[in-house]
Amino acid sequence: MNAGAAAVSAVRRVDWRSWLPFAVVVLGASLVAWPPVQHPEMPIKIFPDSGSYLSWGYGRPPTGFFFYTLVGSGRPALIAQTLLSIASWSAFGWLALGLPGAIAAAALVMALPVSIWNYAVLSESITLSLGAAVCAASIALGRRWSAPRFIAWLVAAVLFTGVRAENFFLVPPLLLALLAHHRRHWLALLAAGALCAALFVTFSVVADKENRNWQIRMTNLVLTRIRPERELRAQFEALGMPSGPELDGWHGHMLAAYDPAFAPATPEFQHWLDTQSRPTYLRWLATAEPHRQLAKWLDFSLLRRDDAFNYYAGGLRLPRAATATFPFWDALRVPFKFWWVLAALPLAASLAMRRITFAQSFALAYLAAVYALTFVVFHADTGELERHLALVGALYRMAPLVMLGSVWSAGRAAMHRRSCAPAS
């Protein structure tokens, strides 16, 4: 049987009635979260950097440009982003934990910290939706290999990496889980991973150097995180960061690199930025201190702060669901010091079954992937963390559902084996 015939046969074997509850969840959530009509002159919100997603260039990866070229930058984009968000996250929840998971995931993404990005031309909404799509496609492919499932995973992973370069760090742990359970298809999986890695290198190193994005982000980090903290400042000065008084008047200035007076006033720092900052910062990231910094600030960064979205929500009409589901968003946040304890659930399920299934492998890889992405996003910049941590916040809160799903999957497998065992 050729690949095309196999794909058709696989589609015919699907019992579409079993997906009816999922369709009801998506339809219901879409109706509840349907975006109200905005001001006629501003059907979707445009920010100063929205133009960089509407035109090719600016060193941006291509997915955002292709997406907005396809759906436009008006109300159709708002509707498309809302529907894509609900469908992708509901699918992730459905595949992870069945109907309860789909309902919980739909409620999660209707909450303000996720839904607000559907109202703007930015990369956040696409990143959030494609991040959920990668996770959902990973679960589907891990359960059973097929050409359509692999193509769906490949497309999701490539498009996701192509929104923002740092998104790439979610992919490798999930890829390793797939490789562990589909060793026969290692060549296809590694080729897909190499394609995502090529996108990452192209837009995080090559294009980044051309647009001096590193210098901008590093300036933010130095002025708003490194120099204000005495111990952190001492660490970087020991690694060669300029310690003179030329930066003293710029403390706390976000995006000071855009100020035309900043570069002429800080020549020693500019030289360090261009020649030494990248290797210095990468060496520091390889130590234990960045992990302590993340543990120190992560809970605060992911806490609900009612004023955090005032700038982004200004002038918008939001559905009631955006605020009505906010308590559920809060309820799913596990304090970081307990977050890793969630790994005990899939590990316990594996020990009880005396084997590890893909559900347990995915759950453990998911924790590692979310932490890796959180680490990179948190330490990549200090500007607009509410935006940049949007995906991290949602994935972080999905972890309990994924862990419970691994236990649920183990229980189903055990019951199946018991029912198939021959009677003594």
Coordinates of C-alpha atoms in Angstrom, one line a residue:
M1 CA 0.0 0.0 0.0
N2 CA 1.5 3.4 -1.0
A3 CA 1.6 6.4 1.4
G4 CA -1.5 8.1 -0.1
A5 CA -3.6 4.9 0.2
A6 CA -2.4 4.4 3.7
A7 CA -3.4 8.0 4.6
V8 CA -6.9 7.6 3.2
S9 CA -7.3 4.3 5.0
A10 CA -6.2 5.9 8.3
V11 CA -8.8 8.7 7.8
R12 CA -11.5 6.1 7.1
R13 CA -10.7 4.2 10.3
V14 CA -11.2 7.3 12.5
D15 CA -14.5 7.2 14.5
W16 CA -15.5 10.9 14.1
R17 CA -18.3 10.5 16.6
S18 CA -15.7 10.1 19.3
W19 CA -14.5 13.6 18.5
L20 CA -18.0 15.1 18.9
P21 CA -17.5 16.2 22.5
F22 CA -14.3 18.0 21.4
A23 CA -16.2 19.8 18.6
V24 CA -18.9 20.9 21.2
V25 CA -16.2 22.3 23.5
V26 CA -14.6 24.3 20.6
L27 CA -17.9 25.6 19.4
G28 CA -19.1 26.5 22.8
A29 CA -15.9 28.3 23.7
S30 CA -15.9 30.1 20.4
L31 CA -19.4 31.4 21.0
V32 CA -18.6 32.5 24.5
A33 CA -15.4 34.2 23.6
W34 CA -16.5 35.6 20.3
P35 CA -14.7 39.0 20.0
P36 CA -17.1 42.0 20.3
V37 CA -16.9 44.5 17.4
Q38 CA -14.2 47.1 18.1
H39 CA -14.1 50.8 17.1
P40 CA -14.6 51.0 13.3
E41 CA -11.3 52.9 13.0
M42 CA -9.4 50.3 15.0
P43 CA -10.9 46.8 14.4
I44 CA -7.7 45.3 15.7
K45 CA -5.0 47.0 17.8
I46 CA -1.9 48.2 16.1
F47 CA 1.2 48.8 18.2
P48 CA 4.5 50.5 17.3
D49 CA 6.2 47.2 16.3
S50 CA 3.1 45.7 14.6
G51 CA 4.5 47.0 11.3
S52 CA 7.4 44.6 11.6
Y53 CA 5.0 41.7 11.2
L54 CA 3.2 43.2 8.3
S55 CA 6.2 43.8 6.1
W56 CA 9.1 41.5 5.2
G57 CA 12.3 42.4 6.9
Y58 CA 13.3 43.7 10.3
G59 CA 15.1 40.4 11.0
R60 CA 11.8 38.8 11.9
P61 CA 11.2 35.1 11.2
P62 CA 8.7 34.5 8.4
T63 CA 5.6 33.0 10.1
G64 CA 4.1 36.2 11.3
F65 CA 4.5 37.9 8.0
F66 CA 2.9 35.0 6.1
F67 CA 0.1 34.8 8.6
Y68 CA -0.9 38.4 8.4
T69 CA -0.5 38.4 4.7
L70 CA -3.1 35.6 4.6
V71 CA -5.6 37.0 7.1
G72 CA -5.0 40.7 6.9
S73 CA -4.6 43.1 9.8
G74 CA -8.3 44.0 10.5
R75 CA -11.2 42.2 12.1
P76 CA -10.7 39.0 10.1
A77 CA -7.3 38.6 11.8
L78 CA -8.9 39.1 15.2
I79 CA -11.5 36.4 14.5
A80 CA -8.9 34.0 13.0
Q81 CA -6.6 34.4 16.0
T82 CA -9.4 33.8 18.4
L83 CA -10.7 30.7 16.7
L84 CA -7.2 29.3 16.1
S85 CA -6.3 29.9 19.8
I86 CA -9.4 28.1 21.1
A87 CA -9.1 25.2 18.6
S88 CA -5.4 24.5 19.2
W89 CA -5.5 24.7 23.0
S90 CA -8.6 22.7 23.2
A91 CA -7.0 20.0 21.0
F92 CA -4.0 20.0 23.3
G93 CA -6.2 19.5 26.4
W94 CA -8.3 16.9 24.6
L95 CA -5.3 14.8 23.6
A96 CA -3.7 15.2 27.0
L97 CA -6.6 14.5 29.3
G98 CA -9.7 13.9 27.2
L99 CA -12.9 15.9 27.7
P100 CA -11.9 17.4 31.1
G101 CA -8.6 18.5 29.6
A102 CA -10.3 20.1 26.6
I103 CA -12.7 22.1 28.8
A104 CA -9.9 23.2 31.1
A105 CA -7.6 24.3 28.2
A106 CA -10.5 26.2 26.6
A107 CA -11.2 28.0 29.9
L108 CA -7.5 28.7 30.2
V109 CA -7.1 30.4 26.8
M110 CA -10.3 32.4 27.2
A111 CA -8.7 34.2 30.2
L112 CA -7.3 37.7 29.7
P113 CA -3.6 36.8 29.8
V114 CA -4.0 34.7 26.7
S115 CA -7.1 36.1 24.9
I116 CA -5.9 39.7 25.0
W117 CA -3.2 38.9 22.3
N118 CA -5.9 37.9 19.8
Y119 CA -6.9 41.5 19.6
A120 CA -3.5 42.8 18.3
V121 CA -1.2 42.5 15.4
L122 CA 1.8 41.0 17.2
S123 CA 3.5 37.6 17.4
E124 CA 2.0 36.5 20.8
S125 CA -1.3 35.1 19.5
I126 CA 0.4 33.1 16.8
T127 CA 3.1 31.9 19.2
L128 CA 0.5 30.8 21.8
S129 CA -1.7 28.9 19.2
L130 CA 1.2 27.2 17.4
G131 CA 2.8 26.3 20.8
A132 CA -0.3 24.4 21.7
A133 CA -0.5 22.9 18.2
V134 CA 3.1 21.5 18.6
C135 CA 2.2 19.9 21.9
A136 CA -1.0 18.4 20.5
A137 CA 0.7 17.1 17.4
S138 CA 3.5 15.6 19.5
I139 CA 0.9 13.6 21.6
A140 CA -0.9 12.4 18.5
L141 CA 2.3 11.4 16.7
G142 CA 3.7 9.8 19.8
R143 CA 0.6 7.6 20.2
R144 CA 0.7 6.3 16.7
W145 CA 3.1 7.0 13.8
S146 CA 1.5 7.9 10.4
A147 CA 2.4 10.1 7.5
P148 CA -0.4 12.6 8.1
R149 CA 0.5 12.9 11.8
F150 CA 4.2 13.4 11.1
I151 CA 3.4 16.1 8.5
A152 CA 1.1 17.8 11.0
W153 CA 3.8 17.8 13.6
L154 CA 6.5 19.0 11.1
V155 CA 4.3 21.9 9.9
A156 CA 3.4 22.9 13.5
A157 CA 7.0 22.7 14.7
V158 CA 8.5 24.7 11.7
L159 CA 5.8 27.4 11.8
F160 CA 6.1 27.7 15.6
T161 CA 9.9 28.1 15.4
G162 CA 9.3 30.6 12.5
V163 CA 7.3 33.0 14.7
R164 CA 10.1 33.8 17.2
A165 CA 13.6 32.3 17.3
E166 CA 13.4 31.4 21.0
N167 CA 10.4 29.3 20.4
F168 CA 12.8 26.6 19.1
F169 CA 13.7 25.6 22.7
L170 CA 10.3 24.0 23.2
V171 CA 10.9 21.6 20.3
P172 CA 14.1 19.5 21.2
P173 CA 12.7 17.8 24.4
L174 CA 9.5 16.9 22.6
L175 CA 11.5 15.6 19.7
L176 CA 13.6 13.4 22.0
A177 CA 10.4 11.9 23.5
L178 CA 9.2 11.1 19.9
L179 CA 12.6 9.6 19.0
A180 CA 12.5 7.3 22.1
H181 CA 9.3 5.8 21.0
H182 CA 9.7 5.9 17.2
R183 CA 13.3 4.9 16.7
R184 CA 12.5 3.4 13.3
H185 CA 11.7 6.9 12.0
W186 CA 14.7 8.6 13.4
L187 CA 15.8 10.0 10.1
A188 CA 12.6 11.8 9.4
L189 CA 12.4 13.2 13.0
L190 CA 16.0 14.4 13.0
A191 CA 15.5 16.0 9.6
A192 CA 12.5 17.9 11.0
G193 CA 14.6 18.9 14.0
A194 CA 17.4 20.1 11.8
L195 CA 15.0 22.3 9.8
C196 CA 13.8 23.9 13.0
A197 CA 17.4 24.3 14.2
A198 CA 18.3 26.0 10.9
L199 CA 15.5 28.5 11.3
F200 CA 16.7 29.2 14.9
V201 CA 20.3 29.8 13.8
T202 CA 19.3 31.9 10.8
F203 CA 17.1 34.3 12.8
S204 CA 18.8 34.2 16.2
V205 CA 22.4 34.6 15.0
V206 CA 22.7 35.7 11.4
A207 CA 19.7 38.1 11.1
D208 CA 20.2 39.1 14.7
K209 CA 23.7 40.4 14.1
E210 CA 22.5 42.4 11.1
N211 CA 19.8 44.2 13.1
R212 CA 21.8 44.6 16.4
N213 CA 19.0 42.9 18.4
W214 CA 21.5 41.4 20.7
Q215 CA 22.9 44.9 21.7
I216 CA 19.4 46.1 22.4
R217 CA 18.4 43.2 24.5
M218 CA 21.7 43.2 26.4
T219 CA 21.4 46.9 27.1
N220 CA 18.0 46.2 28.7
L221 CA 19.4 43.4 30.8
V222 CA 22.4 45.4 32.0
L223 CA 20.4 48.6 32.9
T224 CA 17.3 47.0 34.4
R225 CA 18.4 43.7 35.9
I226 CA 22.2 43.3 36.2
R227 CA 23.5 46.7 37.5
P228 CA 20.6 47.3 39.9
E229 CA 21.4 44.1 41.8
R230 CA 24.7 44.3 43.7
E231 CA 25.7 40.6 43.6
L232 CA 24.7 40.2 39.9
R233 CA 26.6 43.4 39.0
A234 CA 29.7 42.2 40.8
Q235 CA 29.6 38.9 38.9
F236 CA 29.5 40.6 35.5
E237 CA 32.1 43.1 36.4
A238 CA 34.4 40.2 37.4
L239 CA 33.7 38.8 33.9
G240 CA 34.8 42.1 32.2
M241 CA 31.7 44.3 32.1
P242 CA 32.7 48.0 32.4
S243 CA 32.4 49.2 35.9
G244 CA 32.9 52.9 35.4
P245 CA 30.3 55.6 36.2
E246 CA 29.2 56.2 32.6
L247 CA 26.1 54.0 33.0
D248 CA 25.0 55.3 36.4
G249 CA 22.6 57.8 35.1
W250 CA 20.9 55.3 32.8
H251 CA 19.8 52.7 35.5
G252 CA 16.3 51.5 34.8
H253 CA 16.0 52.9 31.3
M254 CA 14.3 50.4 29.2
L255 CA 15.4 50.3 25.5
A256 CA 18.0 53.0 26.2
A257 CA 19.7 51.7 23.1
Y258 CA 17.1 53.6 21.0
D259 CA 18.1 56.9 22.7
P260 CA 20.5 58.7 20.3
A261 CA 22.3 60.2 23.3
F262 CA 23.0 56.8 24.9
A263 CA 25.7 55.4 22.6
P264 CA 27.9 58.6 22.5
A265 CA 27.7 58.9 26.3
T266 CA 28.8 55.3 26.9
P267 CA 31.7 54.4 24.6
E268 CA 33.3 51.9 26.9
F269 CA 30.1 50.0 27.3
Q270 CA 29.3 50.1 23.6
H271 CA 32.7 48.5 22.9
W272 CA 31.9 45.8 25.4
L273 CA 28.5 45.2 23.9
D274 CA 29.9 44.7 20.4
T275 CA 33.0 42.6 21.3
Q276 CA 32.5 40.8 24.6
S277 CA 28.9 40.8 25.8
R278 CA 27.7 37.8 23.9
P279 CA 30.4 35.3 25.0
T280 CA 30.3 36.8 28.5
Y281 CA 26.6 36.4 28.9
L282 CA 26.6 32.9 27.4
R283 CA 29.3 31.8 29.8
W284 CA 27.2 33.2 32.7
L285 CA 24.1 31.3 31.4
A286 CA 26.1 28.1 31.7
T287 CA 26.4 28.6 35.5
A288 CA 24.0 27.8 38.3
E289 CA 23.2 31.5 39.0
P290 CA 20.7 32.0 36.2
H291 CA 18.6 29.1 37.5
R292 CA 18.6 30.7 41.0
Q293 CA 17.6 34.0 39.4
L294 CA 14.8 32.3 37.6
A295 CA 13.5 30.5 40.6
K296 CA 13.7 33.8 42.6
W297 CA 11.6 35.8 40.1
L298 CA 9.4 33.2 38.2
D299 CA 6.5 33.1 40.7
F300 CA 6.3 36.9 40.7
S301 CA 6.5 37.0 36.9
L302 CA 3.7 34.5 36.5
L303 CA 1.4 36.0 39.2
R304 CA -1.8 37.7 38.3
R305 CA -1.3 41.4 38.3
D306 CA -4.5 43.3 37.3
D307 CA -2.5 46.3 36.0
A308 CA -0.1 44.3 33.9
F309 CA -2.2 44.5 30.8
N310 CA -3.5 48.1 31.0
Y311 CA -1.3 49.3 28.2
Y312 CA -2.3 46.4 25.9
A313 CA -6.0 46.4 26.8
G314 CA -6.5 50.1 26.5
G315 CA -9.3 51.0 24.1
L316 CA -10.3 47.3 23.6
R317 CA -13.8 45.8 24.1
L318 CA -13.3 42.3 25.6
P319 CA -15.8 39.5 26.1
R320 CA -16.9 38.8 29.6
A321 CA -15.2 35.4 29.4
A322 CA -11.8 37.2 29.5
T323 CA -12.3 38.3 33.1
A324 CA -14.8 35.5 34.2
T325 CA -12.1 32.8 33.5
F326 CA -9.3 34.8 35.3
P327 CA -9.8 32.9 38.6
F328 CA -9.3 29.6 36.8
W329 CA -6.1 31.0 35.3
D330 CA -4.9 31.7 38.9
A331 CA -6.0 28.3 40.2
L332 CA -3.8 26.4 37.8
R333 CA -0.6 28.1 38.8
V334 CA 1.5 25.8 40.9
P335 CA 4.2 27.6 42.9
F336 CA 7.6 27.0 41.2
K337 CA 9.1 25.2 44.2
F338 CA 6.4 22.6 43.9
W339 CA 6.2 22.6 40.1
W340 CA 8.9 20.0 39.5
V341 CA 7.1 17.7 42.0
L342 CA 4.6 17.2 39.2
A343 CA 7.1 14.9 37.6
A344 CA 6.4 12.3 40.4
L345 CA 3.0 11.6 38.7
P346 CA 4.3 10.1 35.4
L347 CA 7.3 8.5 37.2
A348 CA 4.9 6.8 39.6
A349 CA 2.7 5.7 36.8
S350 CA 5.7 4.2 35.0
L351 CA 6.8 2.3 38.1
A352 CA 3.4 0.9 38.7
M353 CA 3.2 -0.3 35.0
R354 CA 6.8 -1.4 35.0
R355 CA 7.3 0.3 31.7
I356 CA 7.2 3.8 30.3
T357 CA 4.7 4.7 27.6
F358 CA 4.7 7.7 25.4
A359 CA 2.3 9.5 27.8
Q360 CA 4.9 9.4 30.6
S361 CA 7.7 10.3 28.2
F362 CA 5.8 13.2 26.9
A363 CA 4.9 14.4 30.4
L364 CA 8.5 14.4 31.5
A365 CA 9.7 16.0 28.2
Y366 CA 7.0 18.6 28.6
L367 CA 8.3 19.7 31.9
A368 CA 11.8 20.0 30.6
A369 CA 10.7 21.8 27.5
V370 CA 8.6 24.4 29.4
Y371 CA 11.5 25.0 31.7
A372 CA 13.9 25.4 28.9
L373 CA 11.7 27.9 27.1
T374 CA 11.0 29.8 30.3
F375 CA 14.8 30.0 31.0
V376 CA 15.5 31.4 27.6
V377 CA 12.6 33.8 27.5
F378 CA 13.3 35.1 31.0
H379 CA 17.0 35.6 30.4
A380 CA 16.7 36.9 26.8
D381 CA 15.4 40.4 27.7
T382 CA 13.6 42.4 30.4
G383 CA 11.4 44.4 28.1
E384 CA 7.7 43.7 28.2
L385 CA 7.9 40.4 30.1
E386 CA 4.1 40.2 30.2
R387 CA 4.2 39.8 26.5
H388 CA 7.2 37.5 26.2
L389 CA 6.0 35.2 29.0
A390 CA 2.5 34.8 27.7
L391 CA 3.2 31.4 26.2
V392 CA 5.3 30.3 29.2
G393 CA 2.4 31.3 31.5
A394 CA -0.1 29.2 29.6
L395 CA 2.2 26.1 29.2
Y396 CA 3.2 26.4 32.8
R397 CA -0.4 26.2 33.9
M398 CA -1.1 23.2 31.5
A399 CA 1.5 21.1 33.3
P400 CA -0.9 19.6 35.9
L401 CA -3.3 18.6 33.2
V402 CA -0.5 16.9 31.2
M403 CA 0.8 15.1 34.3
L404 CA -2.7 13.9 35.2
G405 CA -3.1 12.8 31.6
S406 CA 0.0 10.6 31.9
V407 CA -1.6 8.8 34.9
W408 CA -5.0 8.5 33.2
S409 CA -3.2 7.0 30.1
A410 CA -1.4 4.5 32.4
G411 CA -4.6 3.5 34.0
R412 CA -6.3 2.9 30.7
A413 CA -3.4 0.8 29.5
A414 CA -3.5 -1.3 32.7
M415 CA -7.2 -1.9 32.4
H416 CA -6.8 -2.8 28.7
R417 CA -4.1 -5.4 29.6
R418 CA -6.2 -6.8 32.3
S419 CA -9.2 -7.2 30.0
C420 CA -7.1 -8.9 27.4
A421 CA -5.3 -11.2 29.8
P422 CA -6.4 -14.9 29.4
A423 CA -8.5 -16.3 32.2
S424 CA -6.6 -18.7 34.5

